[in-house]
Tab-separated table of C-alpha atoms in Angstrom:
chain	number	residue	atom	x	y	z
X	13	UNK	CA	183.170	11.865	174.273
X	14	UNK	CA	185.739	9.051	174.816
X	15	UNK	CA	185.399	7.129	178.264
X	16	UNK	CA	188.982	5.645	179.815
X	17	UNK	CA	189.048	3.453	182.405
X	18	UNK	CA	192.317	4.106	185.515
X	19	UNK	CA	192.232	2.295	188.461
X	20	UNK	CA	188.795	1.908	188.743
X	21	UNK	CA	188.362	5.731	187.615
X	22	UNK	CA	186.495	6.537	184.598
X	23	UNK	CA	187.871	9.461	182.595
X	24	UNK	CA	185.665	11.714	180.559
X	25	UNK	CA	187.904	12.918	177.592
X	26	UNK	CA	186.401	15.563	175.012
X	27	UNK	CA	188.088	15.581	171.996
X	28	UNK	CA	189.138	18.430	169.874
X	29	UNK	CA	190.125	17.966	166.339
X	30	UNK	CA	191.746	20.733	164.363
X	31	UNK	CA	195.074	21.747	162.396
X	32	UNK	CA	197.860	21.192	165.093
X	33	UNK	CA	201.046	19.070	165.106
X	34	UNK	CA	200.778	17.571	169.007
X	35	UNK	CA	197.950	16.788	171.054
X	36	UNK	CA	197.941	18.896	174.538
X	37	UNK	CA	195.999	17.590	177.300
X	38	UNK	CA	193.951	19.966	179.542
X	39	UNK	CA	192.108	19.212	182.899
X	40	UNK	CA	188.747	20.576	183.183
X	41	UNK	CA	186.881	19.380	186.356
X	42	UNK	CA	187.914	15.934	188.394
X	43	UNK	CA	188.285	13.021	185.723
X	44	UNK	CA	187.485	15.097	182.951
X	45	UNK	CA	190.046	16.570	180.320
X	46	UNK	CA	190.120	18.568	177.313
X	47	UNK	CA	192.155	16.684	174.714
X	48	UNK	CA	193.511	18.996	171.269
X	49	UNK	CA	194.561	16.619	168.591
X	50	UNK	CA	195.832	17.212	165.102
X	51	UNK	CA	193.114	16.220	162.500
X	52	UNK	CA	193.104	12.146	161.881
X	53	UNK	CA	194.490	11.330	165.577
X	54	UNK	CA	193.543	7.496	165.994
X	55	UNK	CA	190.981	7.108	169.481
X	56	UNK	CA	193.997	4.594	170.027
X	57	UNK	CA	196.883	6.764	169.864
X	58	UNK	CA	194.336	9.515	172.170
X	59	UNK	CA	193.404	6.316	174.732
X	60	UNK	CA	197.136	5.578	175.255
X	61	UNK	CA	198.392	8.800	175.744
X	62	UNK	CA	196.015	9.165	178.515
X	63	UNK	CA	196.502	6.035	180.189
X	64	UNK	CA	200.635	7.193	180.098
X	65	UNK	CA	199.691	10.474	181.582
X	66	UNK	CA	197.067	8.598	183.874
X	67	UNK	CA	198.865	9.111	187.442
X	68	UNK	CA	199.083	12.830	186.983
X	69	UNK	CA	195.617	12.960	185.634
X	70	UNK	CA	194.278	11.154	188.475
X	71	UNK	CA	196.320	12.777	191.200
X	72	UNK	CA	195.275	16.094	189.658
X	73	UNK	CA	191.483	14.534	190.012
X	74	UNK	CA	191.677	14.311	193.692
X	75	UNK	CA	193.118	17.478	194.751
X	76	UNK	CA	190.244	19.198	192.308
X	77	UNK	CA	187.561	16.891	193.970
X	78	UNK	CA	188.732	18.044	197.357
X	79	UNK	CA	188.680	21.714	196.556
X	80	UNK	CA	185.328	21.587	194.653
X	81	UNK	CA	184.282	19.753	198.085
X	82	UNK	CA	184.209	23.479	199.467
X	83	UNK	CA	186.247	24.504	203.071
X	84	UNK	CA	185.912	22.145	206.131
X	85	UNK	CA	184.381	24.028	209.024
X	86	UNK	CA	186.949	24.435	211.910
X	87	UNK	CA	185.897	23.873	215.411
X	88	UNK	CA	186.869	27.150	217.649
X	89	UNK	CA	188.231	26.000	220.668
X	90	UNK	CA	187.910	28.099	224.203
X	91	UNK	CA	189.605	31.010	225.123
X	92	UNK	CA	190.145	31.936	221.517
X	93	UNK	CA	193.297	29.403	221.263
X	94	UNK	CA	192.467	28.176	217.877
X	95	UNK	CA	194.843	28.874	214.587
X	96	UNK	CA	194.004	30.677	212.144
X	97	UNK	CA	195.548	31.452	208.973
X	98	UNK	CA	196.239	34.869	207.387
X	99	UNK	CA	198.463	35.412	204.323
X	100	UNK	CA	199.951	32.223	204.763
X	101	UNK	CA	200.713	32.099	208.533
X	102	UNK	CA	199.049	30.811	211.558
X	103	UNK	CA	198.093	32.918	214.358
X	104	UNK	CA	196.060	32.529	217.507
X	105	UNK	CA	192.554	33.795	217.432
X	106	UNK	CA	192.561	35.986	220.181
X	107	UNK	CA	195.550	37.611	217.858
X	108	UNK	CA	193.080	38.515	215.080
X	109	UNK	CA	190.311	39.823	216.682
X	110	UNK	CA	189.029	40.419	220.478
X	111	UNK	CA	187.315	37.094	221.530
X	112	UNK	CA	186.641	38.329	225.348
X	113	UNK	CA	183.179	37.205	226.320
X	114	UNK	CA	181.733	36.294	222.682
X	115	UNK	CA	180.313	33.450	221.643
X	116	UNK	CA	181.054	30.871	218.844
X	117	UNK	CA	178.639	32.299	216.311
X	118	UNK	CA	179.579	35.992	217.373
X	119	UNK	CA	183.310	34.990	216.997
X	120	UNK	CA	183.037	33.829	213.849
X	121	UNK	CA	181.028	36.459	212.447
X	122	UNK	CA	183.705	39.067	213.387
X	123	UNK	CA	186.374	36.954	212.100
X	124	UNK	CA	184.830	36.579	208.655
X	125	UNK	CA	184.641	40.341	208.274
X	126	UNK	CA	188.129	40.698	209.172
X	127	UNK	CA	189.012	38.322	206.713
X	128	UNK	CA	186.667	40.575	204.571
X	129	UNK	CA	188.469	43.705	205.271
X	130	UNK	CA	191.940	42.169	204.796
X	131	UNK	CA	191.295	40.178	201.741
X	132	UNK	CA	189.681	43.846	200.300
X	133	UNK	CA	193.042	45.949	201.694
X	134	UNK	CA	195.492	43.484	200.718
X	135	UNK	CA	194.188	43.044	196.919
X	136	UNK	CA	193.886	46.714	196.485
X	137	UNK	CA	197.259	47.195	197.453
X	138	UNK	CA	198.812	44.627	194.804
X	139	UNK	CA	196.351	44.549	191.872
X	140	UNK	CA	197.512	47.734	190.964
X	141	UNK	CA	200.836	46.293	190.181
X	142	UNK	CA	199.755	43.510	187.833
X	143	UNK	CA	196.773	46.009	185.919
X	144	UNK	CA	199.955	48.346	184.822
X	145	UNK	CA	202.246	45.060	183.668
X	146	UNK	CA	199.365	43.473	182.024
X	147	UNK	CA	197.834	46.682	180.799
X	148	UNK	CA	194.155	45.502	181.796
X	149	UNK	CA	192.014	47.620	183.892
X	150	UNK	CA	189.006	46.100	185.568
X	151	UNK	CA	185.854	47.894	185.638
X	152	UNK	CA	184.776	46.866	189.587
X	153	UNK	CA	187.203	44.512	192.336
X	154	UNK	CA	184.486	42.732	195.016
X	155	UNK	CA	185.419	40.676	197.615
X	156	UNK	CA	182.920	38.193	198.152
X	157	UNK	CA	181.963	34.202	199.994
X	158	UNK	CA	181.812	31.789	197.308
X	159	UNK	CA	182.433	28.221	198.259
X	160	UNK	CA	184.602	27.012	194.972
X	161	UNK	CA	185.839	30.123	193.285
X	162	UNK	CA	188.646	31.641	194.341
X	163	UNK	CA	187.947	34.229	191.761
X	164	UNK	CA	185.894	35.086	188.725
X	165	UNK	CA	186.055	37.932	185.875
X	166	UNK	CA	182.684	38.599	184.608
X	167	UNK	CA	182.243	39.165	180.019
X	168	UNK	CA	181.927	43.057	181.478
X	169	UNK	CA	185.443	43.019	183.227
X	170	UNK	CA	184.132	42.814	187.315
X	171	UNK	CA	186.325	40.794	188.873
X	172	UNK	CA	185.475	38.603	191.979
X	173	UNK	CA	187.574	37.443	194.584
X	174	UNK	CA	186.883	35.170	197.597
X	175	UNK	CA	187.314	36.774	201.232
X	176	UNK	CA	189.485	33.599	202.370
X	177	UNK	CA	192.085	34.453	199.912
X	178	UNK	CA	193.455	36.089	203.160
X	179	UNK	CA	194.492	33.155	204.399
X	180	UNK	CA	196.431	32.075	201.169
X	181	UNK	CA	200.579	32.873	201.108
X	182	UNK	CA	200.642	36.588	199.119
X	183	UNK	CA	202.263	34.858	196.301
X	184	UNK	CA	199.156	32.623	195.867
X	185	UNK	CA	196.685	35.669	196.033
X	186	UNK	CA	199.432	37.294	193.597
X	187	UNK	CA	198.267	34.224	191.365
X	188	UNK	CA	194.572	34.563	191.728
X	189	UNK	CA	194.825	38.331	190.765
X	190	UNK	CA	196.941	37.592	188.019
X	191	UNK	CA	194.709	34.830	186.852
X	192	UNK	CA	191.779	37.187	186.447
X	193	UNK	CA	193.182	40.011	185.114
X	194	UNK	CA	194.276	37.896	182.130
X	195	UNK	CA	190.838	36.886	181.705
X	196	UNK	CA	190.061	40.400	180.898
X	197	UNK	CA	191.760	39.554	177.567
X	198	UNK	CA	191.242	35.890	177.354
X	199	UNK	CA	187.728	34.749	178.422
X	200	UNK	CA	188.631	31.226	178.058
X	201	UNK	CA	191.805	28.920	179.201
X	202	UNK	CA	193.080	28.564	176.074
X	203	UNK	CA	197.178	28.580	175.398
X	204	UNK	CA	197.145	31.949	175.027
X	205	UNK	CA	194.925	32.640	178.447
X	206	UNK	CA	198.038	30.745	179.967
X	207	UNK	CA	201.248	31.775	178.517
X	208	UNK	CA	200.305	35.054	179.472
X	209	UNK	CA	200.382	34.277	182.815
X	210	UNK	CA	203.177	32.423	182.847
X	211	UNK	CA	205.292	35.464	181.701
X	212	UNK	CA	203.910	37.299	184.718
X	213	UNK	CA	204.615	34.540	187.119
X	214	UNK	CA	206.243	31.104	185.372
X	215	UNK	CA	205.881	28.862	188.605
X	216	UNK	CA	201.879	29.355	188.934
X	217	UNK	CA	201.079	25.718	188.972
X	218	UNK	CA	203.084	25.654	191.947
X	219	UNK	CA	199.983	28.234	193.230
X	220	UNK	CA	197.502	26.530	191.458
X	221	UNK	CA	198.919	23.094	193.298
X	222	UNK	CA	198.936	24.952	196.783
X	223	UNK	CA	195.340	26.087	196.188
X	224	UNK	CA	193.792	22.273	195.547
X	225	UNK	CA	196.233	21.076	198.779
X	226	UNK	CA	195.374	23.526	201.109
X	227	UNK	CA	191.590	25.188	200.022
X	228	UNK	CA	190.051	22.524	202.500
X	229	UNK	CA	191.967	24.217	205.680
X	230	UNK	CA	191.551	27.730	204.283
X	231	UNK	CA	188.133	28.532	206.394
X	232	UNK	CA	186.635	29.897	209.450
């Protein structure tokens, strides 16, 4: 493990050696990255071509911290005026569900199963798009709270998606599905896990970007 010091950030860098002719860096969690490097890379060639890359790397480090962070509670305000996002767009509370005569807590119970039911229909209705193009098939598709995963695939192929994904754009819960389904065939996010993807959809960082900007304001 190599240790690189930007602007008062330290950055964790494992280092892979192996038969390749460029070294690829890969972010794993905030101020950590996965560095591939042909066999008999100098630690000074590695250092400096993180400290070149060192603005993305920590930009990338603070929109990861702040979705790992988990969603900031919203504060429902009276007469179910509040905004609320679903599938991108904000609406009024009182247009989601009734709010007449309910409390906070009851509210926001019957808000998260709406966001339940939606994030359930609306997957269902596009997965089965992607499963025929990428020729996967899951074995189960559950909708479920987790508080940094927008989605998971299991070493059994059950795929896991978070309920607030029904707030998310449909072209960034296009991404999410996509993203799993590919792990069906690559378990890990090696170049192979992403090319795939990107022949499916070739701007997802601009989905992945959306998710670490906007995650925080994607909650009840």
């Amino acid at each position: 493990m190599l240790t690189i010091e930007l602007n008062n950030h330290s950055i964790n860098c494992h280092i892979e050696y192996g038969k390749r002719k460029k070294i690829s860096i890969t972010m794993d969690l905030p101020y950590m990255v996965t560095i591939k490097a042909p066999n008999g890379t100098s630690e000074d060639m590695i250092r400096q071509l993180v400290e070149q890359h060192g603005d993305v790397i920590l930009k990338k480090s603070a929109l990861m911290q702040r979705a790992l962070d988990g969603p900031q509670a919203k504060e429902y305000e009276d007469e179910g005026k509040g905004k609320f996002l679903l599938f991108g767009k904000e609406h009024a509370l009182h247009d989601l569900i009734p709010v007449e005569g309910l409390t906070e807590e009851e509210l926001r119970a019957n808000l998260k199963k709406f966001y339940f039911a939606e994030c359930k229909r609306m997957i269902g209705e596009r997965i089965g798009r992607y499963q025929q193009e990428l020729k996967v098939k899951p074995k189960s598709v559950e909708i479920v709270d987790s508080p940094t995963k927008w989605g998971s695939c299991s070493w059994d192929k059950k795929l896991t998606f978070n309920y607030r994904l029904a707030m998310a754009p449909l072209e960034v819960m296009d991404y999410v599905i996509i993203h799993e389904l590919c792990h069906i065939h690559h378990m890990n996010h090696d170049r192979s896990f992403w090319r795939r993807i990107g022949s499916i959809m070739p701007d997802y960082k601009a989905k992945e970007d959306y998710l670490m900007r906007n995650g925080r304001a994607m909650t009840l």
